[in-house]
Each structure stands twice: as C-alpha cells, then as structure tokens.
mmCIF file of N, CA and C in Angstrom:
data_model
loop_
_atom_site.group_PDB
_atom_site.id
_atom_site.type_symbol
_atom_site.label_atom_id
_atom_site.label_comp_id
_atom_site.label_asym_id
_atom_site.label_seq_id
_atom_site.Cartn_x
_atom_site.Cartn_y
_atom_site.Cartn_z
ATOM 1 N N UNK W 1 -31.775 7.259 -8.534
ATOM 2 C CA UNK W 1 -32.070 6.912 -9.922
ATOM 3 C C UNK W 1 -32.943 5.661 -9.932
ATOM 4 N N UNK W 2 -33.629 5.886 -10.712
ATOM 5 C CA UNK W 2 -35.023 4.528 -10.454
ATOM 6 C C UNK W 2 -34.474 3.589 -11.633
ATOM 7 N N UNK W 3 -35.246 2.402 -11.397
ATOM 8 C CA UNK W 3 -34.289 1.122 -11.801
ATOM 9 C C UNK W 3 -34.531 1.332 -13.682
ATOM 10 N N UNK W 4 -35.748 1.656 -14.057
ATOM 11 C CA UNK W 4 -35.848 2.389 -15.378
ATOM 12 C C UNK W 4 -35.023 3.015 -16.061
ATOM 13 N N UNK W 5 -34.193 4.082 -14.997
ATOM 14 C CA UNK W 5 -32.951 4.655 -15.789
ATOM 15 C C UNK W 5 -32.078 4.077 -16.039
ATOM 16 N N UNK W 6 -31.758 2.973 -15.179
ATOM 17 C CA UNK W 6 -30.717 2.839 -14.846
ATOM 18 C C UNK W 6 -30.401 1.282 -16.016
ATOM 19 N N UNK W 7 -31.523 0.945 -16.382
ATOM 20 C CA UNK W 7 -31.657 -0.268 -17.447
ATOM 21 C C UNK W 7 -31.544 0.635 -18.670
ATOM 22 N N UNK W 8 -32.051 1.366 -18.867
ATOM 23 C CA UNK W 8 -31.876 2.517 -20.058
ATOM 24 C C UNK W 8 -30.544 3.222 -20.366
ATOM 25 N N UNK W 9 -29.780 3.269 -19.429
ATOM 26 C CA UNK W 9 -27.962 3.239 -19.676
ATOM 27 C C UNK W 9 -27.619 2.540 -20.019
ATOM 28 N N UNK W 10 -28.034 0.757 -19.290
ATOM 29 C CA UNK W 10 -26.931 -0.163 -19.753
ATOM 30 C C UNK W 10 -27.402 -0.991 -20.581
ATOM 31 N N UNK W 11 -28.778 -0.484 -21.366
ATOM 32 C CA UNK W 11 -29.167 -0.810 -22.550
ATOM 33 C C UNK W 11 -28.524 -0.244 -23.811
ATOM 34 N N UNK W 12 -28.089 0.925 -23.429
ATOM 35 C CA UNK W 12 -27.404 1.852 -24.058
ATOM 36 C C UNK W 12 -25.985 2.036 -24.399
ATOM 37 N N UNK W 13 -25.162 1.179 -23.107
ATOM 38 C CA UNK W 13 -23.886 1.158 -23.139
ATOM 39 C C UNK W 13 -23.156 0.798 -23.991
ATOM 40 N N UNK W 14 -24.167 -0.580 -24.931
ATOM 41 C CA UNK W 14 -23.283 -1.100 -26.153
ATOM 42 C C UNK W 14 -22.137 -2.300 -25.408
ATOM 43 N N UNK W 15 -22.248 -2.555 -24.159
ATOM 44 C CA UNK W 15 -21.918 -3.928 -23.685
ATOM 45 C C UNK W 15 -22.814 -4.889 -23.489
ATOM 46 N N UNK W 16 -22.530 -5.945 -24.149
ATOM 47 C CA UNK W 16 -23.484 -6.342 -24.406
ATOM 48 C C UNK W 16 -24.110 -7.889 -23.125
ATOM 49 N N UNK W 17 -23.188 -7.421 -22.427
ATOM 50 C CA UNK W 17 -23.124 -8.527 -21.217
ATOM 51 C C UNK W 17 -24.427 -7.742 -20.150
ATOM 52 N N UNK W 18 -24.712 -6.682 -20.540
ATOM 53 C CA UNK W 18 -25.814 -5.803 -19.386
ATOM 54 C C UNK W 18 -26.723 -4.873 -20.621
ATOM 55 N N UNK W 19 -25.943 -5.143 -21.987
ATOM 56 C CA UNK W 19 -26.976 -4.232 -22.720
ATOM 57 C C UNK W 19 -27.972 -5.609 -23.076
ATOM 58 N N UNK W 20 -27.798 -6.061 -23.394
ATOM 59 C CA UNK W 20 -29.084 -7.559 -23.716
ATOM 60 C C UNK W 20 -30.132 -7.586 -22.831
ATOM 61 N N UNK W 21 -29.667 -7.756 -21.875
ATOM 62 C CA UNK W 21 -30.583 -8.319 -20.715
ATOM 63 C C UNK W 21 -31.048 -7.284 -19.960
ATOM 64 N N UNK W 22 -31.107 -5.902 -20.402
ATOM 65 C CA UNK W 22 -31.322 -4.553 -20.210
ATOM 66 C C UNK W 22 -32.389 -4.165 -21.053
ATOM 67 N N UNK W 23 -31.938 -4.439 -22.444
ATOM 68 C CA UNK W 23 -32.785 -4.296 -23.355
ATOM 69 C C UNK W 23 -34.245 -5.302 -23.572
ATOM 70 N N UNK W 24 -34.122 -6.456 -22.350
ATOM 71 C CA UNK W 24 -34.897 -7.729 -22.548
ATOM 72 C C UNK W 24 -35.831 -7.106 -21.492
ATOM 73 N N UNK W 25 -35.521 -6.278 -20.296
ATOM 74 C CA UNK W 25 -35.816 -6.113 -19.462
ATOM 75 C C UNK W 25 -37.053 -5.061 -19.330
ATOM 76 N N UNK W 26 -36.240 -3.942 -20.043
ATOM 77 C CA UNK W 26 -37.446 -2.724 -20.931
ATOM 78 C C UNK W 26 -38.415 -3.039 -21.527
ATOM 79 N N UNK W 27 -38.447 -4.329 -22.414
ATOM 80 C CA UNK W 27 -39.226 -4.962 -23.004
ATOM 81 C C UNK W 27 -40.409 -5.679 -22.456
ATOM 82 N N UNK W 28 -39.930 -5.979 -21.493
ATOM 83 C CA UNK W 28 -41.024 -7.002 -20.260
ATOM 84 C C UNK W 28 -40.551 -8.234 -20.919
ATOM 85 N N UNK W 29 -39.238 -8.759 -21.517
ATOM 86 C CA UNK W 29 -39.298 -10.141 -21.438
ATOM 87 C C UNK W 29 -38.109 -10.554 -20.408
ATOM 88 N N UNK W 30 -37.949 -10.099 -19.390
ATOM 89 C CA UNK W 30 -36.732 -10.042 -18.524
ATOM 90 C C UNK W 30 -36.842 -11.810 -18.000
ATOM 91 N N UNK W 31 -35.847 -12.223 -18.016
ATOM 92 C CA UNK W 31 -35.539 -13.523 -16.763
ATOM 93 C C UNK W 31 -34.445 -13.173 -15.881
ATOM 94 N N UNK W 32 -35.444 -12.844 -15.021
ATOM 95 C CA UNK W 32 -34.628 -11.738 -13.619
ATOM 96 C C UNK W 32 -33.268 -12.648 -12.953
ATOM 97 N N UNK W 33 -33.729 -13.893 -13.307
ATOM 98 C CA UNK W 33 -32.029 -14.421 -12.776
ATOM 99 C C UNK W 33 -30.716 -14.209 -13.465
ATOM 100 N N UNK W 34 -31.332 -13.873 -14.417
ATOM 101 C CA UNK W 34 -30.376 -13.822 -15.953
ATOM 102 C C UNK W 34 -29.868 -12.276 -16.172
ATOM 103 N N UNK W 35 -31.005 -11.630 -15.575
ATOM 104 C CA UNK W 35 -30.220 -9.789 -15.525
ATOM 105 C C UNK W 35 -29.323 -10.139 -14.101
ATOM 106 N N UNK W 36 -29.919 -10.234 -13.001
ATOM 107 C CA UNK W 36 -29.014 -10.265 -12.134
ATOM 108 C C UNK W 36 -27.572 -10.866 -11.674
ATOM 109 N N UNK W 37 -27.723 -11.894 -12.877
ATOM 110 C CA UNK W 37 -26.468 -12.403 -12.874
ATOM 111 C C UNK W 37 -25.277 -11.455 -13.602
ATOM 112 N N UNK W 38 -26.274 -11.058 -14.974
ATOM 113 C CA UNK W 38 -25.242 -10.459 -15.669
ATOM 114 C C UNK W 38 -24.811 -8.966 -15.272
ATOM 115 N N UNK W 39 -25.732 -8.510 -14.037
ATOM 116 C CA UNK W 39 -25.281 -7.295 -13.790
ATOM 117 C C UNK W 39 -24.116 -7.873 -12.345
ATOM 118 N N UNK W 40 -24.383 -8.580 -11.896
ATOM 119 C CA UNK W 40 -23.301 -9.452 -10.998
ATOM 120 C C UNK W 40 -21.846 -9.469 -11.797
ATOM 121 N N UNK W 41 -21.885 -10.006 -13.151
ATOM 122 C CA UNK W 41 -20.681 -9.889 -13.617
ATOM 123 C C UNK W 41 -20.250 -8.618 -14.112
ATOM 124 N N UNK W 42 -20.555 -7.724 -14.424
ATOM 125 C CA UNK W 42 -20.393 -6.481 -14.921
ATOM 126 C C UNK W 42 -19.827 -5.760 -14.043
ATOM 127 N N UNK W 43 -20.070 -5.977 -12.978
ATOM 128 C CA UNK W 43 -19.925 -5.270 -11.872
ATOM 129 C C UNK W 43 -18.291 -6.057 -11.313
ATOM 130 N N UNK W 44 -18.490 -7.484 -11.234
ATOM 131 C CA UNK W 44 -17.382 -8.018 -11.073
ATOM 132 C C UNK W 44 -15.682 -7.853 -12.083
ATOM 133 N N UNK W 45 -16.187 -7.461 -13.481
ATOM 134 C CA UNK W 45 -15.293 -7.155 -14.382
ATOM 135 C C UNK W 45 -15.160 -5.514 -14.461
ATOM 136 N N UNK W 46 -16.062 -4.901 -13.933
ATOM 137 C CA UNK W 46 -15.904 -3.721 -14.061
ATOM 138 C C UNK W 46 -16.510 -2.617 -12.858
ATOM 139 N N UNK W 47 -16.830 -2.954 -11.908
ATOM 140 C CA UNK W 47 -17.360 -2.566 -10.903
ATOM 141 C C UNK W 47 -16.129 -1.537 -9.834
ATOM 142 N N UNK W 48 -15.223 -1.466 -10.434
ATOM 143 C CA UNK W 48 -14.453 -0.467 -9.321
ATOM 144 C C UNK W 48 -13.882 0.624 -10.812
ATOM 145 N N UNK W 49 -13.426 0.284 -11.846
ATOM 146 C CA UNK W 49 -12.537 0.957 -12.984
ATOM 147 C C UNK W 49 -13.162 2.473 -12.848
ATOM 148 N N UNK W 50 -14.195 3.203 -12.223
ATOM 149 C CA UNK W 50 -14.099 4.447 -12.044
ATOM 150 C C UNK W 50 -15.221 5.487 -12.891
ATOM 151 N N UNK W 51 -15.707 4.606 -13.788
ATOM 152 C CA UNK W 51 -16.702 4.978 -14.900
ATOM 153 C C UNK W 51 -18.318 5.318 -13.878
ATOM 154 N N UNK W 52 -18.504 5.769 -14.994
ATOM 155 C CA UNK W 52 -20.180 6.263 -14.774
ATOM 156 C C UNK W 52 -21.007 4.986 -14.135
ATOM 157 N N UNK W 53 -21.058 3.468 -14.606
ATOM 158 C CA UNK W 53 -21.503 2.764 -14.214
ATOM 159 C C UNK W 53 -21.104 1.996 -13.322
ATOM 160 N N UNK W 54 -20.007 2.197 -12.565
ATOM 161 C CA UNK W 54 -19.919 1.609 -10.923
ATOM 162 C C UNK W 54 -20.864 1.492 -9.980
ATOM 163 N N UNK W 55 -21.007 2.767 -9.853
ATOM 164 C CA UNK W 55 -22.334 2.292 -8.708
ATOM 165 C C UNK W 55 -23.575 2.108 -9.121
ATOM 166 N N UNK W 56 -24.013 2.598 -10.758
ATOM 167 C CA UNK W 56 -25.182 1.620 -11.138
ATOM 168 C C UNK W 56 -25.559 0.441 -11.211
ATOM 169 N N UNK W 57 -24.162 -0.353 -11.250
ATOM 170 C CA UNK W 57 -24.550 -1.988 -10.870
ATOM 171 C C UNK W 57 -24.856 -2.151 -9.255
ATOM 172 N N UNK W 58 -24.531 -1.632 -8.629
ATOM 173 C CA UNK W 58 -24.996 -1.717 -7.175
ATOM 174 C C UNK W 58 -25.994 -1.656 -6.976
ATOM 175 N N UNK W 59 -26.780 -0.418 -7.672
ATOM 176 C CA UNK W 59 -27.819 0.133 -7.319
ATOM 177 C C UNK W 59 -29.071 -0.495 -8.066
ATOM 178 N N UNK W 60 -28.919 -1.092 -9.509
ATOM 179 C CA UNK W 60 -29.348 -1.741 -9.833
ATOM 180 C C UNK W 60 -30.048 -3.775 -8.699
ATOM 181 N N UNK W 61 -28.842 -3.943 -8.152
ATOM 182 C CA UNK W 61 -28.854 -5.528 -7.624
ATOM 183 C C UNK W 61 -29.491 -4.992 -6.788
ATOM 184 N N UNK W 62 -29.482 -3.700 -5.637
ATOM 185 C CA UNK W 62 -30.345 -3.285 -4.612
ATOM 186 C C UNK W 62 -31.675 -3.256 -5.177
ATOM 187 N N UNK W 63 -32.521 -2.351 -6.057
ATOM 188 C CA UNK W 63 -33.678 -2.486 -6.768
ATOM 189 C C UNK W 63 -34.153 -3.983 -7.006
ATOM 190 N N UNK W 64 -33.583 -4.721 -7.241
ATOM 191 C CA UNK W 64 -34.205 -6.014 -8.064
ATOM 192 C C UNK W 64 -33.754 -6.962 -7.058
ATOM 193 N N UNK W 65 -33.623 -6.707 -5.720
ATOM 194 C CA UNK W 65 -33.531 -7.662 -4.457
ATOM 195 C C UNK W 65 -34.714 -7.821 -3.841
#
C-alpha cells in the first residue's frame, strides 16, 4: 500500500491524533516531524488492539524513513 493510501485512511479515520496531520499531509502542508510523531503515538496507543490500522502505522514510519 503506497504511503498515499495509507494517509487517505487515517485522514479518514476521524482520529484526530493521525487524521490532522494526514489531512495536512495530502495537502502538501505536512511538518514531517509532526506526522511522524503522531503516527508514533497512534501506533503506541493503538498499535497492537487488532484493527485495520495496526500495521498501517508501521508501514507508514517505514515510507517516511
């Protein structure tokens, strides 16, 4: 899944800890320390619970490394 989609979910998700900075990102006004952090926490608060977006935060921090 290319990093496009994958900002387009969690723009979509309606959390707003990865939808903001998702939605900033699509936009071209991204501050890449500021997505990566917040997909850092997303992942940290929610990164194992079993949902669709587990391994998109992974896969996401891999892309934008």
């Amino acid at each position: 899944m290319e990093l496009k989609e994958i900002m387009e979910k969690f723009a979509a998700s309606g959390w707003d800890l990865i939808a903001i900075p998702a939605k900033q990102w699509l936009n071209g006004d991204s501050n890449k320390p500021e997505l990566i952090s917040a997909i850092k926490q997303a992942d940290k608060e929610c990164g194992s619970c079993g949902c669709e977006f587990d391994p998109l935060y992974k896969k996401a921090l891999q892309l934008l490394a």
